[in-house]
PDB file of C-alpha atoms in Angstrom:
ATOM      1  CA  MET A   6     -12.992 -76.674  54.152  1.00 64.00           C
ATOM      2  CA  ILE A   7     -14.514 -73.395  55.275  1.00 61.00           C
ATOM      3  CA  ILE A   8     -12.561 -71.412  57.852  1.00 71.00           C
ATOM      4  CA  ASP A   9     -14.329 -68.343  59.159  1.00 65.00           C
ATOM      5  CA  TYR A  10     -12.247 -65.294  59.973  1.00 64.00           C
ATOM      6  CA  ASN A  11     -14.110 -62.645  61.910  1.00 63.00           C
ATOM      7  CA  SER A  12     -13.443 -60.110  64.652  1.00 60.00           C
ATOM      8  CA  ASN A  13     -12.941 -62.951  67.156  1.00 67.00           C
ATOM      9  CA  GLY A  14     -10.311 -64.681  65.022  1.00 69.00           C
ATOM     10  CA  LEU A  15     -10.544 -68.015  63.220  1.00 78.00           C
ATOM     11  CA  THR A  16     -13.479 -70.357  63.784  1.00 72.00           C
ATOM     12  CA  GLY A  17     -15.274 -73.144  61.977  1.00 76.00           C
ATOM     13  CA  PHE A  18     -12.392 -75.595  61.686  1.00 82.00           C
ATOM     14  CA  HIS A  19     -11.250 -78.586  63.712  1.00 86.00           C
ATOM     15  CA  ALA A  20      -7.517 -78.909  64.384  1.00 90.00           C
ATOM     16  CA  GLU A  21      -7.713 -82.710  64.221  1.00 92.00           C
ATOM     17  CA  GLU A  22      -8.796 -82.458  60.556  1.00 92.00           C
ATOM     18  CA  PHE A  23      -5.380 -81.045  59.636  1.00 95.00           C
ATOM     19  CA  PRO A  24      -2.969 -83.867  58.756  1.00 97.00           C
ATOM     20  CA  GLU A  25       0.494 -83.614  60.267  1.00 98.00           C
ATOM     21  CA  ALA A  26       3.329 -82.764  57.849  1.00 98.00           C
ATOM     22  CA  PRO A  27       6.362 -84.632  59.236  1.00 97.00           C
ATOM     23  CA  ASP A  28       8.523 -83.860  56.188  1.00 98.00           C
ATOM     24  CA  PHE A  29       7.600 -80.207  55.608  1.00 98.00           C
ATOM     25  CA  ALA A  30      10.138 -78.341  53.465  1.00 98.00           C
ATOM     26  CA  VAL A  31      10.465 -74.756  52.252  1.00 95.00           C
ATOM     27  CA  GLU A  32      11.987 -73.917  48.879  1.00 91.00           C
ATOM     28  CA  LEU A  33      12.909 -70.295  48.304  1.00 84.00           C
ATOM     29  CA  THR A  34      14.548 -69.497  44.985  1.00 75.00           C
ATOM     30  CA  SER A  35      15.304 -66.351  43.043  1.00 70.00           C
ATOM     31  CA  SER A  36      14.491 -65.858  39.361  1.00 70.00           C
ATOM     32  CA  GLU A  37      14.299 -62.995  36.884  1.00 73.00           C
ATOM     33  CA  PHE A  38      10.659 -62.493  37.922  1.00 69.00           C
ATOM     34  CA  GLY A  39      11.369 -62.347  41.668  1.00 70.00           C
ATOM     35  CA  PHE A  40      11.223 -64.965  44.369  1.00 74.00           C
ATOM     36  CA  ASN A  41       9.532 -68.323  44.158  1.00 80.00           C
ATOM     37  CA  LEU A  42       8.266 -69.812  47.399  1.00 86.00           C
ATOM     38  CA  THR A  43       7.094 -73.406  47.583  1.00 91.00           C
ATOM     39  CA  TYR A  44       5.960 -75.507  50.532  1.00 94.00           C
ATOM     40  CA  ARG A  45       6.422 -79.258  50.007  1.00 96.00           C
ATOM     41  CA  VAL A  46       5.129 -82.174  52.031  1.00 97.00           C
ATOM     42  CA  GLN A  47       6.007 -85.330  50.109  1.00 97.00           C
ATOM     43  CA  SER A  48       4.283 -87.706  52.538  1.00 98.00           C
ATOM     44  CA  LEU A  49       0.966 -85.918  51.885  1.00 97.00           C
ATOM     45  CA  ALA A  50       1.648 -85.309  48.155  1.00 96.00           C
ATOM     46  CA  ILE A  51       1.430 -81.536  48.736  1.00 94.00           C
ATOM     47  CA  THR A  52       3.175 -78.923  46.642  1.00 92.00           C
ATOM     48  CA  MET A  53       1.982 -75.435  47.497  1.00 91.00           C
ATOM     49  CA  GLU A  54       3.395 -72.779  45.217  1.00 86.00           C
ATOM     50  CA  TRP A  55       2.866 -69.219  46.332  1.00 81.00           C
ATOM     51  CA  SER A  56       1.677 -66.970  43.549  1.00 64.00           C
ATOM     52  CA  TRP A  57       4.233 -64.267  44.386  1.00 64.00           C
ATOM     53  CA  LEU A  58       6.014 -62.620  47.275  1.00 65.00           C
ATOM     54  CA  LYS A  59       5.601 -58.942  48.000  1.00 66.00           C
ATOM     55  CA  ALA A  60       8.957 -58.603  49.771  1.00 68.00           C
ATOM     56  CA  THR A  61      12.026 -57.517  47.823  1.00 68.00           C
ATOM     57  CA  ASP A  62      15.198 -59.522  47.253  1.00 69.00           C
ATOM     58  CA  THR A  63      17.089 -57.531  49.892  1.00 75.00           C
ATOM     59  CA  GLU A  64      14.286 -57.870  52.443  1.00 83.00           C
ATOM     60  CA  ILE A  65      13.967 -61.628  52.102  1.00 82.00           C
ATOM     61  CA  ARG A  66      17.708 -62.228  52.252  1.00 82.00           C
ATOM     62  CA  SER A  67      17.767 -60.392  55.596  1.00 89.00           C
ATOM     63  CA  TRP A  68      14.778 -62.268  57.068  1.00 90.00           C
ATOM     64  CA  THR A  69      15.012 -64.269  60.258  1.00 91.00           C
ATOM     65  CA  VAL A  70      12.504 -66.895  61.309  1.00 92.00           C
ATOM     66  CA  SER A  71      10.448 -64.171  63.027  1.00 93.00           C
ATOM     67  CA  ASP A  72       9.805 -62.561  59.608  1.00 92.00           C
ATOM     68  CA  VAL A  73       8.314 -65.580  57.834  1.00 92.00           C
ATOM     69  CA  PRO A  74       4.602 -65.610  56.962  1.00 91.00           C
ATOM     70  CA  ARG A  75       2.502 -66.755  59.911  1.00 92.00           C
ATOM     71  CA  GLY A  76       0.031 -65.259  62.296  1.00 94.00           C
ATOM     72  CA  THR A  77      -2.080 -66.171  65.279  1.00 93.00           C
ATOM     73  CA  LEU A  78      -5.524 -67.637  65.758  1.00 90.00           C
ATOM     74  CA  GLN A  79      -6.799 -64.101  66.374  1.00 90.00           C
ATOM     75  CA  GLU A  80      -4.844 -62.517  63.488  1.00 92.00           C
ATOM     76  CA  PRO A  81      -3.728 -65.109  60.941  1.00 91.00           C
ATOM     77  CA  TYR A  82      -1.366 -64.327  58.104  1.00 91.00           C
ATOM     78  CA  TYR A  83      -3.499 -64.022  54.979  1.00 86.00           C
ATOM     79  CA  ASP A  84      -2.536 -63.449  51.355  1.00 83.00           C
ATOM     80  CA  SER A  85      -4.386 -63.756  48.079  1.00 79.00           C
ATOM     81  CA  ASP A  86      -3.732 -63.138  44.417  1.00 77.00           C
ATOM     82  CA  GLN A  87      -5.901 -63.798  41.376  1.00 73.00           C
ATOM     83  CA  GLY A  88      -8.108 -66.472  42.908  1.00 74.00           C
ATOM     84  CA  TRP A  89      -5.440 -68.046  45.099  1.00 81.00           C
ATOM     85  CA  ASN A  90      -5.375 -67.566  48.875  1.00 84.00           C
ATOM     86  CA  VAL A  91      -3.439 -68.796  51.868  1.00 89.00           C
ATOM     87  CA  MET A  92      -3.932 -68.499  55.601  1.00 91.00           C
ATOM     88  CA  ILE A  93      -1.251 -69.419  58.175  1.00 95.00           C
ATOM     89  CA  TRP A  94      -1.457 -69.321  61.963  1.00 95.00           C
ATOM     90  CA  GLU A  95       0.157 -70.761  65.062  1.00 96.00           C
ATOM     91  CA  MET A  96      -1.888 -72.667  67.589  1.00 95.00           C
ATOM     92  CA  GLY A  97      -0.310 -74.674  70.365  1.00 95.00           C
ATOM     93  CA  ASP A  98       2.853 -76.396  69.156  1.00 97.00           C
ATOM     94  CA  HIS A  99       1.865 -76.312  65.479  1.00 98.00           C
ATOM     95  CA  VAL A 100       1.757 -73.968  62.512  1.00 98.00           C
ATOM     96  CA  TYR A 101      -1.431 -74.446  60.471  1.00 97.00           C
ATOM     97  CA  VAL A 102      -1.546 -73.830  56.722  1.00 96.00           C
ATOM     98  CA  ALA A 103      -4.691 -73.620  54.572  1.00 92.00           C
ATOM     99  CA  GLU A 104      -4.635 -72.905  50.834  1.00 90.00           C
ATOM    100  CA  GLY A 105      -7.552 -72.180  48.532  1.00 84.00           C
ATOM    101  CA  GLU A 106      -7.996 -71.745  44.838  1.00 76.00           C
ATOM    102  CA  GLY A 107     -10.479 -68.910  44.876  1.00 64.00           C
ATOM    103  CA  ASP A 108     -13.728 -70.789  45.401  1.00 58.00           C
ATOM    104  CA  TRP A 109     -16.085 -68.569  47.360  1.00 55.00           C
ATOM    105  CA  ASP A 110     -18.861 -69.920  49.572  1.00 53.00           C
ATOM    106  CA  GLU A 111     -21.694 -67.464  48.874  1.00 52.00           C
ATOM    107  CA  ASP A 112     -23.821 -68.664  51.805  1.00 55.00           C
ATOM    108  CA  ARG A 113     -21.060 -68.060  54.336  1.00 50.00           C
ATOM    109  CA  ASP A 114     -19.367 -65.183  52.472  1.00 51.00           C
ATOM    110  CA  SER A 115     -15.989 -66.837  52.929  1.00 59.00           C
ATOM    111  CA  ASN A 116     -13.132 -68.500  51.034  1.00 65.00           C
ATOM    112  CA  THR A 117     -13.115 -72.250  50.572  1.00 72.00           C
ATOM    113  CA  TYR A 118      -9.811 -73.971  51.308  1.00 80.00           C
ATOM    114  CA  THR A 119      -8.864 -77.020  49.256  1.00 84.00           C
ATOM    115  CA  MET A 120      -5.617 -78.069  50.940  1.00 89.00           C
ATOM    116  CA  TRP A 121      -4.603 -77.916  54.577  1.00 93.00           C
ATOM    117  CA  PHE A 122      -2.002 -79.340  56.927  1.00 97.00           C
ATOM    118  CA  LYS A 123      -0.197 -78.615  60.175  1.00 98.00           C
ATOM    119  CA  VAL A 124       3.516 -78.578  60.915  1.00 98.00           C
ATOM    120  CA  PRO A 125       5.213 -78.925  64.308  1.00 98.00           C
ATOM    121  CA  ARG A 126       6.470 -75.423  65.084  1.00 97.00           C
ATOM    122  CA  GLY A 127      10.105 -76.521  65.504  1.00 97.00           C
ATOM    123  CA  LEU A 128      10.106 -78.276  62.116  1.00 98.00           C
ATOM    124  CA  HIS A 129       8.457 -75.242  60.485  1.00 98.00           C
ATOM    125  CA  ASP A 130      11.138 -72.931  61.875  1.00 97.00           C
ATOM    126  CA  ARG A 131      14.004 -75.266  60.910  1.00 97.00           C
ATOM    127  CA  ALA A 132      12.664 -75.599  57.353  1.00 97.00           C
ATOM    128  CA  TRP A 133      12.512 -71.826  56.975  1.00 94.00           C
ATOM    129  CA  VAL A 134      15.995 -71.293  58.452  1.00 95.00           C
ATOM    130  CA  ALA A 135      17.413 -73.889  56.044  1.00 95.00           C
ATOM    131  CA  ALA A 136      15.690 -72.259  53.043  1.00 92.00           C
ATOM    132  CA  LEU A 137      16.906 -68.784  54.012  1.00 92.00           C
ATOM    133  CA  ASN A 138      20.460 -70.079  54.506  1.00 92.00           C
ATOM    134  CA  ARG A 139      20.418 -71.789  51.076  1.00 88.00           C
ATOM    135  CA  LEU A 140      19.171 -68.567  49.491  1.00 83.00           C
ATOM    136  CA  ARG A 141      21.944 -66.506  51.064  1.00 84.00           C
ATOM    137  CA  VAL A 142      24.654 -68.951  49.985  1.00 85.00           C
ATOM    138  CA  GLY A 143      23.349 -69.619  46.484  1.00 68.00           C
TER     139      GLY A 143
END
């Protein structure tokens, strides 16, 4: 999937092409190399492992749901590292997630996304709150 991101925001995608993730889960664990963040959607056979998080241990442990990675249609959250990229934005009652593995569309001068899904906003927030609470306790 090609999603264009220009001065007007995101274009070139159709919301109905994003499958719903009714069992979205966030795993946030600490290791000697930093934090590991994984999004899982078992019903869609999706495991999305983030390459790395730029926030420190102390920062992440103090996060609230308003600090988690997501943006808007006009200014989506975007991150990339060594050929991996992710874009996350809210639209309506959903949070949309698109992940790519570094394939570049030369004709459109844009990333190609290989996995995408949408999560009801309430479920997205609950999954993040649960992951942050587990991190603080464990």
